[in-house]
XYZ file of C-alpha atoms in Angstrom:
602
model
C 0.000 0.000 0.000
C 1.659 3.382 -0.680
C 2.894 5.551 1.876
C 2.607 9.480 0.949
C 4.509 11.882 3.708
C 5.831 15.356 2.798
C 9.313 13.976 2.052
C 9.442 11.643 -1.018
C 6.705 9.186 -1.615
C 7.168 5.413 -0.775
C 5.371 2.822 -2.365
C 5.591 -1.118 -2.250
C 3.768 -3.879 -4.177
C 4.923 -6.827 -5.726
C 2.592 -8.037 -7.791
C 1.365 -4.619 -7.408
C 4.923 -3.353 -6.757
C 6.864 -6.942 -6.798
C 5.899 -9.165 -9.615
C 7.278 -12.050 -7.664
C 6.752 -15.438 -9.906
C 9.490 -13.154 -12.003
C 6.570 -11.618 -13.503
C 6.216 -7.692 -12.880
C 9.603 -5.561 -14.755
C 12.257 -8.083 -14.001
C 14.097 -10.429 -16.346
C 14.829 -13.401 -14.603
C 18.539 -12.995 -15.034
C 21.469 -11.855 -12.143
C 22.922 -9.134 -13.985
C 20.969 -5.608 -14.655
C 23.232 -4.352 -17.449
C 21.761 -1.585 -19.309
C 18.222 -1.759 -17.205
C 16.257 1.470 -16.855
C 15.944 2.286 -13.068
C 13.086 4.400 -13.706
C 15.275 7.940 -13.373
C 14.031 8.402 -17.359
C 10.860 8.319 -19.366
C 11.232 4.194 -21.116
C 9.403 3.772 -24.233
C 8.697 0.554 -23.960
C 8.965 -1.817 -27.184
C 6.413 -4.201 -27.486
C 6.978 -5.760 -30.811
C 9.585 -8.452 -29.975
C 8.610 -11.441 -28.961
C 9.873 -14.539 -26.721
C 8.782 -18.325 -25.998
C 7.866 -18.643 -22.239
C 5.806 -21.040 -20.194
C 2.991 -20.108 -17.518
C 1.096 -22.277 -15.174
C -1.032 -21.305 -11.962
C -3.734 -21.799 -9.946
C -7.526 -19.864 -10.222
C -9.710 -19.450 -7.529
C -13.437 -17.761 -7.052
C -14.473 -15.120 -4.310
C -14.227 -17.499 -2.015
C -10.494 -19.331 -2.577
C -12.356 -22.070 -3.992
C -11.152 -23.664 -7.552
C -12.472 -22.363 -10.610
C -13.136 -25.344 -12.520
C -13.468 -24.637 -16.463
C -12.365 -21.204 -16.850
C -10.062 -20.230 -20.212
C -7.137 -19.334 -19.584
C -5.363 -18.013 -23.068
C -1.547 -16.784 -23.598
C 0.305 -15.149 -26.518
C -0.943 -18.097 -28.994
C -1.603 -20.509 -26.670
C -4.893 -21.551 -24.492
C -6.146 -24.224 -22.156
C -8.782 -24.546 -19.605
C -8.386 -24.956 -15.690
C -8.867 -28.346 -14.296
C -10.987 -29.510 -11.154
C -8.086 -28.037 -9.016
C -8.022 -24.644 -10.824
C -4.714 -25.608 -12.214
C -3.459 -24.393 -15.861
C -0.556 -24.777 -17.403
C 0.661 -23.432 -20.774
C 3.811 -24.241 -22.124
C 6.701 -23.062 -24.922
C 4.179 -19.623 -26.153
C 4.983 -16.955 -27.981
C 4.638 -13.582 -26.171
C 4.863 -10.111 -25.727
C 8.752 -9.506 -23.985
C 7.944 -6.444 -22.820
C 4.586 -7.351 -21.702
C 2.966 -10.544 -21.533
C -0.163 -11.278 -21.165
C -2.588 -13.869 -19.425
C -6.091 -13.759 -19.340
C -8.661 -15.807 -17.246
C -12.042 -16.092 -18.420
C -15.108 -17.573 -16.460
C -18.725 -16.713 -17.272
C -20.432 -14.690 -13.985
C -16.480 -12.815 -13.306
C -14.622 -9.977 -14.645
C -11.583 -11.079 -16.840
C -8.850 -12.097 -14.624
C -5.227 -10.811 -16.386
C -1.680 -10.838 -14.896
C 1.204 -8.959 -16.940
C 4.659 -9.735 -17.213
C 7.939 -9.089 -18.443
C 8.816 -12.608 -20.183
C 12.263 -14.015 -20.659
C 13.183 -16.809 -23.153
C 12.704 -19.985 -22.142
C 11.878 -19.281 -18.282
C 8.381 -19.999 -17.029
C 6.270 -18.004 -14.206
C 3.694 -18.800 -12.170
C 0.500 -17.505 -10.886
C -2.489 -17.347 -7.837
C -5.347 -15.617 -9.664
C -8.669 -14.947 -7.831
C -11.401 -14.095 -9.736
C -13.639 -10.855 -8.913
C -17.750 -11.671 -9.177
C -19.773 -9.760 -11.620
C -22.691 -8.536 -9.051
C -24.949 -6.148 -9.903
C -24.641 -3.257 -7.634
C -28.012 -1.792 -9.143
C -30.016 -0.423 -12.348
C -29.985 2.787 -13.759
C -32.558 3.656 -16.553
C -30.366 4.690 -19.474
C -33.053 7.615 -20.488
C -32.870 9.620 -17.479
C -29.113 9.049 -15.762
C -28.727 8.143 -12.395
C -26.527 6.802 -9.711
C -25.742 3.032 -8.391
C -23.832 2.808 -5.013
C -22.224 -0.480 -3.713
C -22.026 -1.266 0.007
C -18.155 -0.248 0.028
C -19.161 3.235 -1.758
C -17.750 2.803 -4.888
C -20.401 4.957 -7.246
C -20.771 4.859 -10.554
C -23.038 7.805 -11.813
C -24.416 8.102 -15.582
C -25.696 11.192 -17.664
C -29.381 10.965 -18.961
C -29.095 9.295 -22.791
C -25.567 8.689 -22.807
C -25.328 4.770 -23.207
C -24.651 2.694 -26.471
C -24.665 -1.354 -27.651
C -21.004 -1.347 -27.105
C -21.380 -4.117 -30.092
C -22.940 -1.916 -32.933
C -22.308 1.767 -31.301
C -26.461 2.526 -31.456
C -28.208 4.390 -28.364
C -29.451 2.227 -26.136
C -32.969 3.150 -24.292
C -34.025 0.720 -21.402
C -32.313 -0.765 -17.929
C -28.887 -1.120 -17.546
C -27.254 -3.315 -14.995
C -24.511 -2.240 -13.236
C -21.741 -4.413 -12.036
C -19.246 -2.966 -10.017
C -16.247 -3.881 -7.408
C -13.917 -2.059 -5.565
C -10.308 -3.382 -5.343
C -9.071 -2.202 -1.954
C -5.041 -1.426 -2.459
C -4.149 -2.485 1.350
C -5.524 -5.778 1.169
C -2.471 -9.008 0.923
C -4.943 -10.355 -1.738
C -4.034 -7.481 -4.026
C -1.614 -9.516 -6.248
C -4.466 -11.962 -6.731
C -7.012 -10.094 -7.836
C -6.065 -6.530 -9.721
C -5.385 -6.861 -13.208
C -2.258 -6.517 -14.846
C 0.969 -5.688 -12.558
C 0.686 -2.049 -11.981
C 2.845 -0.981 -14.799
C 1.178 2.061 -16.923
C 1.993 4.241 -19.793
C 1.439 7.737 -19.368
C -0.377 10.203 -21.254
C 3.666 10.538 -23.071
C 3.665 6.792 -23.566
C 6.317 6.212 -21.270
C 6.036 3.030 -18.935
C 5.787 3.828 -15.550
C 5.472 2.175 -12.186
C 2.178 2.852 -10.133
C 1.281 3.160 -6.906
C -2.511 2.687 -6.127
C -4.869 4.109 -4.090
C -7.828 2.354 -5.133
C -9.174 0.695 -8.103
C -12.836 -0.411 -9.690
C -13.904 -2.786 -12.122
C -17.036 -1.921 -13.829
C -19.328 -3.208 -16.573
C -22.624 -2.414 -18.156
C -25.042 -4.542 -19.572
C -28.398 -4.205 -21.041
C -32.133 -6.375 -20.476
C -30.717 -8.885 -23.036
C -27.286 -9.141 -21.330
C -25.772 -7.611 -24.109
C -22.812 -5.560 -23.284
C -22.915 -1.267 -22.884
C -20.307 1.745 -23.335
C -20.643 5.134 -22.934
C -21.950 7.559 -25.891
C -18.987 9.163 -27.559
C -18.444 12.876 -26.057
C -20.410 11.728 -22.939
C -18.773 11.333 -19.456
C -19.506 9.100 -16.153
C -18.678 10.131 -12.757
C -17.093 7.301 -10.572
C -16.622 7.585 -6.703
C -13.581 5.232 -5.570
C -13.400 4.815 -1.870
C -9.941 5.359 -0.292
C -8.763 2.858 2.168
C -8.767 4.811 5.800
C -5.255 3.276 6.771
C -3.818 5.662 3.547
C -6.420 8.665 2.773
C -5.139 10.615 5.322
C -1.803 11.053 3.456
C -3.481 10.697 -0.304
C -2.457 13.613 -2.665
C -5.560 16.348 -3.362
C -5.746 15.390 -7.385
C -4.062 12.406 -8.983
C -4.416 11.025 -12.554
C -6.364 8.304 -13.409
C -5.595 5.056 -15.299
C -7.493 2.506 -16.873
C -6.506 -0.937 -17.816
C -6.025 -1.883 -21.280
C -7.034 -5.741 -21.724
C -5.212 -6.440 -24.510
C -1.526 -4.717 -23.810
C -1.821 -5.690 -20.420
C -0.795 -2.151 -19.031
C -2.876 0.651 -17.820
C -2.771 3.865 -19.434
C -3.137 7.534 -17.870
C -6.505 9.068 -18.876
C -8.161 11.733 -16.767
C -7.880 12.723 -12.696
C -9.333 12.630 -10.070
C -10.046 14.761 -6.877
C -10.000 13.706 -3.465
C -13.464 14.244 -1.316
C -13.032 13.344 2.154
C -12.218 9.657 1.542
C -12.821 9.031 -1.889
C -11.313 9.947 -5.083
C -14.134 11.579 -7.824
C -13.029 11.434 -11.973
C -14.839 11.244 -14.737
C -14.445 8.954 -17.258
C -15.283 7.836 -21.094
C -15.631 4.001 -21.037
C -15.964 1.278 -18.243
C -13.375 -1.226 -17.834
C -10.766 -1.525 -14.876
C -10.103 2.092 -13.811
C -7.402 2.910 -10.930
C -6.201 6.043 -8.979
C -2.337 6.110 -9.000
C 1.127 8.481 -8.653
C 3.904 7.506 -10.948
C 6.841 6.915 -8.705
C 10.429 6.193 -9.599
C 11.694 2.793 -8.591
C 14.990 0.239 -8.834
C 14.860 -2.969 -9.917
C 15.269 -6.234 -7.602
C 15.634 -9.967 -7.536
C 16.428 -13.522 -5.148
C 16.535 -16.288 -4.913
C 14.482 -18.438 -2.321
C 16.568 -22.224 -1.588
C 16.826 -24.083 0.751
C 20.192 -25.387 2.688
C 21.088 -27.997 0.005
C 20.719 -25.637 -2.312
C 17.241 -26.263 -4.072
C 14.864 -23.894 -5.210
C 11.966 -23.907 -2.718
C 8.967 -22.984 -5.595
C 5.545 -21.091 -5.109
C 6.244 -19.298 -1.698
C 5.052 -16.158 -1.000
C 7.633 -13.488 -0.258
C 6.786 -9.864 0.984
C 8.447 -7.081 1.269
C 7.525 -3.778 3.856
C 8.684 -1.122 4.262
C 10.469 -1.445 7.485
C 8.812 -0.415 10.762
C 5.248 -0.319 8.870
C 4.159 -4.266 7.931
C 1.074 -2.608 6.517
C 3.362 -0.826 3.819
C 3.532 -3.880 1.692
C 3.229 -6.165 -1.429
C 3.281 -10.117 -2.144
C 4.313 -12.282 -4.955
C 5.360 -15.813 -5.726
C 8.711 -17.332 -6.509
C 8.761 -19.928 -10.149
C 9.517 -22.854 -10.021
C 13.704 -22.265 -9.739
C 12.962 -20.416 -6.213
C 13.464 -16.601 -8.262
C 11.652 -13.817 -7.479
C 12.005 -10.394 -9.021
C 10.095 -6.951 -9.250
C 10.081 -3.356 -8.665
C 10.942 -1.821 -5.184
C 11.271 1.457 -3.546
C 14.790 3.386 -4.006
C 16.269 5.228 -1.178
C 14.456 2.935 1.239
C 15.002 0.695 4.271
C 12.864 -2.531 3.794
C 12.215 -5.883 5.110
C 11.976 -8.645 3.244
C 9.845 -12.185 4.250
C 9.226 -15.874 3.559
C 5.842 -17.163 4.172
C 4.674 -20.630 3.263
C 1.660 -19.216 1.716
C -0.917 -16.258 2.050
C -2.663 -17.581 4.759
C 0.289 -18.539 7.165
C 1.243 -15.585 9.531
C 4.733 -16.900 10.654
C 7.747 -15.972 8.781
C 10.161 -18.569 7.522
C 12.952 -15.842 7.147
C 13.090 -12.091 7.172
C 16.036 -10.144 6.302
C 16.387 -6.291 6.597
C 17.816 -3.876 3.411
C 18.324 -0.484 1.824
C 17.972 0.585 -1.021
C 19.628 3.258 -3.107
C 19.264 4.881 -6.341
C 21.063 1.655 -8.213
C 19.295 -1.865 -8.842
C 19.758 -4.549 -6.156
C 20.439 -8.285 -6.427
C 20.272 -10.108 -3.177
C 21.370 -13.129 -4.827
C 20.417 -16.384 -2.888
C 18.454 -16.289 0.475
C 18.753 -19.898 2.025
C 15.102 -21.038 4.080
C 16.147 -22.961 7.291
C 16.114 -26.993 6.868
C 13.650 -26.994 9.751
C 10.974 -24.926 7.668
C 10.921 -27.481 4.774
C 9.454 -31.051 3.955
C 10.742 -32.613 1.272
C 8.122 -34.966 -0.296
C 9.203 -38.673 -2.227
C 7.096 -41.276 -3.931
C 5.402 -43.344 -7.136
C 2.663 -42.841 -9.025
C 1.133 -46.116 -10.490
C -1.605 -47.133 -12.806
C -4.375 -49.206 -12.216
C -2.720 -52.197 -13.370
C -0.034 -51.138 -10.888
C 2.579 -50.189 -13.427
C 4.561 -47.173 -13.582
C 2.871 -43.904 -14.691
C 4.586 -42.322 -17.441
C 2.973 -39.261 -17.949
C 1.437 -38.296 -14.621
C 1.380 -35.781 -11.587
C 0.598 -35.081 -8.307
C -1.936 -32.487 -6.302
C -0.883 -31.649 -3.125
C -3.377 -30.176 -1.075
C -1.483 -27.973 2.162
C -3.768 -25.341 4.656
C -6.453 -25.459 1.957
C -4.492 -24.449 -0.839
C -3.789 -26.971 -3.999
C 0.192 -27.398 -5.370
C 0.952 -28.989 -8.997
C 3.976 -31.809 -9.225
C 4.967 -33.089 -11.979
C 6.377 -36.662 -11.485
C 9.130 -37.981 -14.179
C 8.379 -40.615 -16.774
C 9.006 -43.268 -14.401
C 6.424 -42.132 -12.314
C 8.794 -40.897 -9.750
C 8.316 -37.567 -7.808
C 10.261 -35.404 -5.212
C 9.767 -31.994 -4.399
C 10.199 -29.771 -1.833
C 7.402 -27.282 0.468
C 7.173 -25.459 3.071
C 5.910 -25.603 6.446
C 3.049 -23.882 8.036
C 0.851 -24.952 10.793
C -1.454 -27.435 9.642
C 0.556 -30.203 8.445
C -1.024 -33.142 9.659
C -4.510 -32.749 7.458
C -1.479 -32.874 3.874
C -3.698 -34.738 1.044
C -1.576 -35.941 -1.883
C -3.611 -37.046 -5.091
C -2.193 -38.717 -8.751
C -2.994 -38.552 -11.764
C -2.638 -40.484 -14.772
C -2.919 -37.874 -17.560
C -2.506 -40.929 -20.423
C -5.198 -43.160 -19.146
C -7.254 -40.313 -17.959
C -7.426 -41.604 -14.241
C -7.589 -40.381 -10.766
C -6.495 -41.619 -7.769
C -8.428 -41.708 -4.459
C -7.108 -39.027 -1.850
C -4.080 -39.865 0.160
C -3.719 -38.242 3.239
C -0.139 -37.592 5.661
C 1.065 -35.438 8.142
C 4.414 -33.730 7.015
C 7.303 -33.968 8.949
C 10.771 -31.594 7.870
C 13.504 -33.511 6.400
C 12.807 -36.459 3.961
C 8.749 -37.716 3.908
C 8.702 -40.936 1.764
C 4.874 -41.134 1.241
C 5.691 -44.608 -1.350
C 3.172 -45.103 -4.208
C 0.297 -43.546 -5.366
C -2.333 -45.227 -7.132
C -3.673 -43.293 -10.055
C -6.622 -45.564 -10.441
C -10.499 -45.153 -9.320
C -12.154 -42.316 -11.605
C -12.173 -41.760 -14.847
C -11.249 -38.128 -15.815
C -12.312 -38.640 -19.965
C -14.054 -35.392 -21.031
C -15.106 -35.228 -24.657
C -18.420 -34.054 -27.130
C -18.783 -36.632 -29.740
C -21.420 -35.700 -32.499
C -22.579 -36.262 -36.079
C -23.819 -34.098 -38.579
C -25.821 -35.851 -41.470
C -23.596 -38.832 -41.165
C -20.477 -37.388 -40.507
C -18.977 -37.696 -36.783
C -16.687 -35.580 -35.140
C -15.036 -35.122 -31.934
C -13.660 -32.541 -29.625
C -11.516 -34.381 -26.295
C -10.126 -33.503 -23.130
C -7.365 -32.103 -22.108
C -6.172 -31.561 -25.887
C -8.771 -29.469 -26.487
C -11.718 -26.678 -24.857
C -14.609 -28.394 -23.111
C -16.376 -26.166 -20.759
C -20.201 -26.294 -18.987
C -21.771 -23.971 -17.163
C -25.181 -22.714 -15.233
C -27.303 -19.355 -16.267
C -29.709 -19.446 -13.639
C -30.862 -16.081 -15.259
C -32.340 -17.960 -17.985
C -35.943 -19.227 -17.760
C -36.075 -21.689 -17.442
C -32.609 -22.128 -16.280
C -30.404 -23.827 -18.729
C -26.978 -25.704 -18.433
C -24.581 -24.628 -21.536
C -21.620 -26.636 -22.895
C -19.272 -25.053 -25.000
C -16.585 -27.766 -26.567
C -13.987 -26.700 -28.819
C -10.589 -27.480 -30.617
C -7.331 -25.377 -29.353
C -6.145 -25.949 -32.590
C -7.654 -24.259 -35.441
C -6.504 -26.360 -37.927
C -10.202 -27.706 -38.758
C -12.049 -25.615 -36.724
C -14.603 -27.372 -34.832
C -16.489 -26.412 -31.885
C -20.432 -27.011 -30.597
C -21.998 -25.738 -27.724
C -25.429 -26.980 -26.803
C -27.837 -25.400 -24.051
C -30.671 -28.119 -21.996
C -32.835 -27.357 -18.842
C -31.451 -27.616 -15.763
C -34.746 -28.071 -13.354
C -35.161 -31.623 -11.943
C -31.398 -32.678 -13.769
C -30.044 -36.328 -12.468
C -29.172 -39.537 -13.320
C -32.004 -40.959 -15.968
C -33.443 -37.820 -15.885
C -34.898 -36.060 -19.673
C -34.013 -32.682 -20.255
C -35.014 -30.350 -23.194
C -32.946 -29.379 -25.681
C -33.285 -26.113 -25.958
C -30.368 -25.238 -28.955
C -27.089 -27.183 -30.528
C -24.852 -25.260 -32.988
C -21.729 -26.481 -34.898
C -19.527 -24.811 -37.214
C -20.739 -27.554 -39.956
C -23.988 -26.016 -39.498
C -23.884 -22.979 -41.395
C -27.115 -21.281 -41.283
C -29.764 -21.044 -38.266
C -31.743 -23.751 -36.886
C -34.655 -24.396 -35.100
C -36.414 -27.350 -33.209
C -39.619 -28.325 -34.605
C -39.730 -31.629 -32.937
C -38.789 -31.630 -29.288
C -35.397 -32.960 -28.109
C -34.596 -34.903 -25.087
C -31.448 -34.786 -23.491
C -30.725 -38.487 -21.617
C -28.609 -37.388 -18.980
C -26.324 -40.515 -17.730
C -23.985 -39.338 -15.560
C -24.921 -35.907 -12.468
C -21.730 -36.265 -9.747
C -21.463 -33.276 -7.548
C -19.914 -30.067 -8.588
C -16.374 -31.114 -9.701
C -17.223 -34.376 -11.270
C -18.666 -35.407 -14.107
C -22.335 -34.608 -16.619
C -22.951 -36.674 -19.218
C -26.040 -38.114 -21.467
C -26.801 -37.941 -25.353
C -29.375 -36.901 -27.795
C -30.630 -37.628 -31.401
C -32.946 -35.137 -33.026
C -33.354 -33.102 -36.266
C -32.972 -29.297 -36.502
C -34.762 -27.321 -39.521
C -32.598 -24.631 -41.324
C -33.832 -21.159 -42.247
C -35.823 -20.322 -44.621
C -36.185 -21.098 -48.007
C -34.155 -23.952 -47.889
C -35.359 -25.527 -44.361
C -32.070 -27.699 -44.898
C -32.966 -30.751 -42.024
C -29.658 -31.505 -40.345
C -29.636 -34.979 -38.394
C -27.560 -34.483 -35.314
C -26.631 -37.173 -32.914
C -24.434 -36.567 -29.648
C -23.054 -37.866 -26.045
C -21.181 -35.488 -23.900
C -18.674 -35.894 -20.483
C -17.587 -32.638 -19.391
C -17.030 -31.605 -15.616
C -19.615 -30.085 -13.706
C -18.678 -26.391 -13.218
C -21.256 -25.530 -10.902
């Protein structure tokens, strides 16, 4: 959270300040030759590009796993499994800024930003941010919406368009809104981007915020509003009380640009009592932040025999003030790298994860005008638990192509075991480590294994062999089209479902499609949702394919067989045969069979 005083202003996030995971400014390199410190406008130069690998985890409001959501990269994309866990390797992206974006119907986009390197990977905790709507506003006569928090969002009378086709827009408009407080440890989680900006110059800058909002209109139909061009909205951010005693009178305002992955200056605002008040053009992600000059910083977390200890959380405060501060995540070599104050004494710490208060190591430091390397920091033996074993199949045979979930204090970890099935790895140690589950996979034979669970000890825990055996994890849309079949599959390509309880009568929607484009197909399909379970018949309310090319209807009702209803997490499936009657003149029949297994979203 920043820290304004009448000397010169410190600020400190990592992810919002730190881009820990290597994400946020820093190269993951040990040398800073020829770096900008900040000192001078950068122009940054987005056109070269670089092959790097992500993976992460993605949670809801609520730290649960978001099962289903897209998760796309420079040219790649994949979907999060039933532990919120993507992984995306070997992409082509943006050096100077790359980009990844979450997607999950019901939430604002989800984006991190960071400055890639060849060939090393970085890794994410993403937590989604619920579209609820804070209130209506009729789009004829203006008015105000005000969430509990008091973020506002204020509109002129006849100043809303289709943001699809640009035409005025008469009717309700739904208003969903959030406010992003800057003070909270979640910050790094859930803002967008990682608080880099280019100013009204173009010059990349780092930011220090002092609230954000993320805001979106949408009409009766759902269909997605803007403001009229040369018409303004008023928003009301709420500053956090712990800073807006210190926060400047008038300070430009930002908003986030989805597809660059940076913010960029565009308007101020003016502090009232404890909020800041701007007006803007367009909704989107909007923040209230000062510019300030930074150096550039990296570690190395490992432990005593020198291995990298992977996905801890590392903070660093200003020193004295533990409120003063920002989080991130070391990749999967223990590095960690990101903007930080200059002229400024800090403290650096280790935490297992976001939710365990004790420090594994803390280390005081200055900074001056120059960039720091603090090289390696070494986590005490008695802090870690270093984790052995097998992963089998069912037919007790070595797992070639397999990993392990390790669930630790309610949060999930990814392992990858070798292609003898082997695994060892290395965590940290919180307080809860007798309740450690360990789970395995068989990614080839599409299995899971039943729940294993151990207390961790540190030093050496030999938990033996995992049996990746029990439940089958096959996801897939098989269909024909007048005799022809095709098939989209699981995990090699998109299969998503999902609930709109808005509908009515409330309708379950699965979208299936390839990751490749090299043929192009995809399907999604829509079927009631009232009274679904096993043996149960649902209507089928719509199917589309991209091998049917014009629009259907359903002149003879469709019944959806539904085989398979486990509990959110598991598994919907069932199948359907019907006809569907193309537009007129032709009415061109189309005979479409299908079965379905896709996980249960919600």
């Amino acid at each position: 959270m920043p820290l304004t005083s009448t000397r010169k202003t410190v600020v400190i996030y990592i992810s919002a300040i730190i881009a820990l995971s290597a994400i946020n400014f820093i190269s993951c390199q040990k040398e800073f030759s020829g770096e900008s410190n900040g000192f001078t406008p950068v122009i940054p130069d987005f056109s070269a590009k670089v092959n790097s690998s992500l993976a992460g985890f993605v949670t809801d409001e609520n730290d649960l796993a978001v099962i289903g959501a897209v998760v796309t990269a420079g040219t790649g994309n994949t979907i999060t499994d039933k532990y919120g866990f993507f992984e995306i390797k070997n992409v082509q992206v943006v050096k100077e800024a790359a980009v990844v974006t979450v997607n999950r119907p019901g939430y604002f986009k989800g984006i991190k930003t960071w400055l890639a390197t060849e060939g090393k990977s970085v890794f994410f905790r993403i937590k989604l941010i619920p579209k609820i709507n804070g209130g209506i506003i009729d789009a004829a006569t203006g008015g105000n919406v005000t969430i509990l928090n008091g973020l506002s969002i204020s509109l002129p009378p006849n100043a809303i368009v289709n943001a699809a086709t640009n035409a005025a827009y008469t009717g309700q408009v739904n208003v969903a809104a959030h406010w992003i407080d800057p003070s909270t440890s979640d910050l790094n989680r859930t803002m967008p981007g990682d608080l880099r900006g280019l100013d009204s110059a173009g010059a990349i800058k780092f930011l220090a915020s002092y609230g954000m909002a993320a805001i979106e209109l949408t009409g009766s139909g759902a269909e997605l509003l803007q403001i009229a061009s040369g018409k303004k909205a008023t928003i009301t951010i709420p500053l956090p009380s712990a800073i807006a005693g210190g926060a400047p009178s008038s300070i430009p305002l930002w908003y986030f640009d989805e597809t660059q992955g940076l913010w960029k200056e565009q308007g101020k605002a003016i502090k009232s009592g404890n909020s800041y008040i701007g007006d803007i053009n367009h909704f989107s992600y909007w923040n209230c932040d000062v510019p300030s000059r930074y150096v550039r910083f990296n570690c190395t977390i490992i432990d005593t025999k020198r291995n990298p200890v992977q996905n801890v959380l590392v903070k660093i405060s200003v020193a004295g003030n533990p409120q003063l501060a920002g989080y991130g995540y070391t990749d999967s070599s223990g590095y960690t790298g990101g903007a930080i104050p200059d002229n400024a004494q800090l403290l650096l710490e280790v935490f297992s994860e976001y939710n365990c208060s004790t420090a594994l190591y803390s280390q005081n430091f200055s900074t001056t005008s120059a960039n720091l390397a603090l090289g390696n920091i070494i986590v005490s033996t008695s802090s870690i638990a270093t984790i052995t074993g097998n992963i089998v199949n069912c037919n007790n045979a070595a797992v070639s192509n397999g990993f392990v979930i390790m669930v630790k204090d309610g949060i999930n970890y990814h392992y990858n075991a070798d292609n003898t099935g082997s695994f060892s790895f290395s965590t940290t140690l919180c307080a809860n480590n007798a309740g450690v589950t360990f789970i395995a996979e068989d990614i080839d034979a599409l299995q899971d294994g039943l729940p294993a669970t151990v207390t961790l000890l540190n030093g050496t825990n030999a938990i033996g062999v995992l049996r990746a055996c029990g439940t089958t994890i096959d996801e897939f849309i098989n269909y024909t089209v007048n005799g022809t079949s095709y098939s989209i599959t699981a995990p090699a390509d998109s299969l998503i479902s999902f609930l709109n309880t808005q509908s009515n009568p409330p309708l379950i929607y699965i979208d299936a499609r390839l990751k490749s484009s090299a043929n192009g197909n995809s399907a999604t399909m829509a079927f009631t949702q009232t009274g679904i379970a096993v043996n149960s018949s649902q209507n089928l309310m719509s199917f589309s394919s991209n091998q049917i090319t014009d629009s259907t209807s359903i002149l003879t009702p469709i019944t959806v067989n539904i085989t398979e209803f486990g509990a959110i997490g598991q598994f919907l499936a069932g199948n359907f045969t019907g006809i569907f009657t193309g537009g007129a003149p032709l009415n061109t029949p189309y005979n479409v069979t299908c079965s379905f297994r896709v996980r249960r979203m919600q």
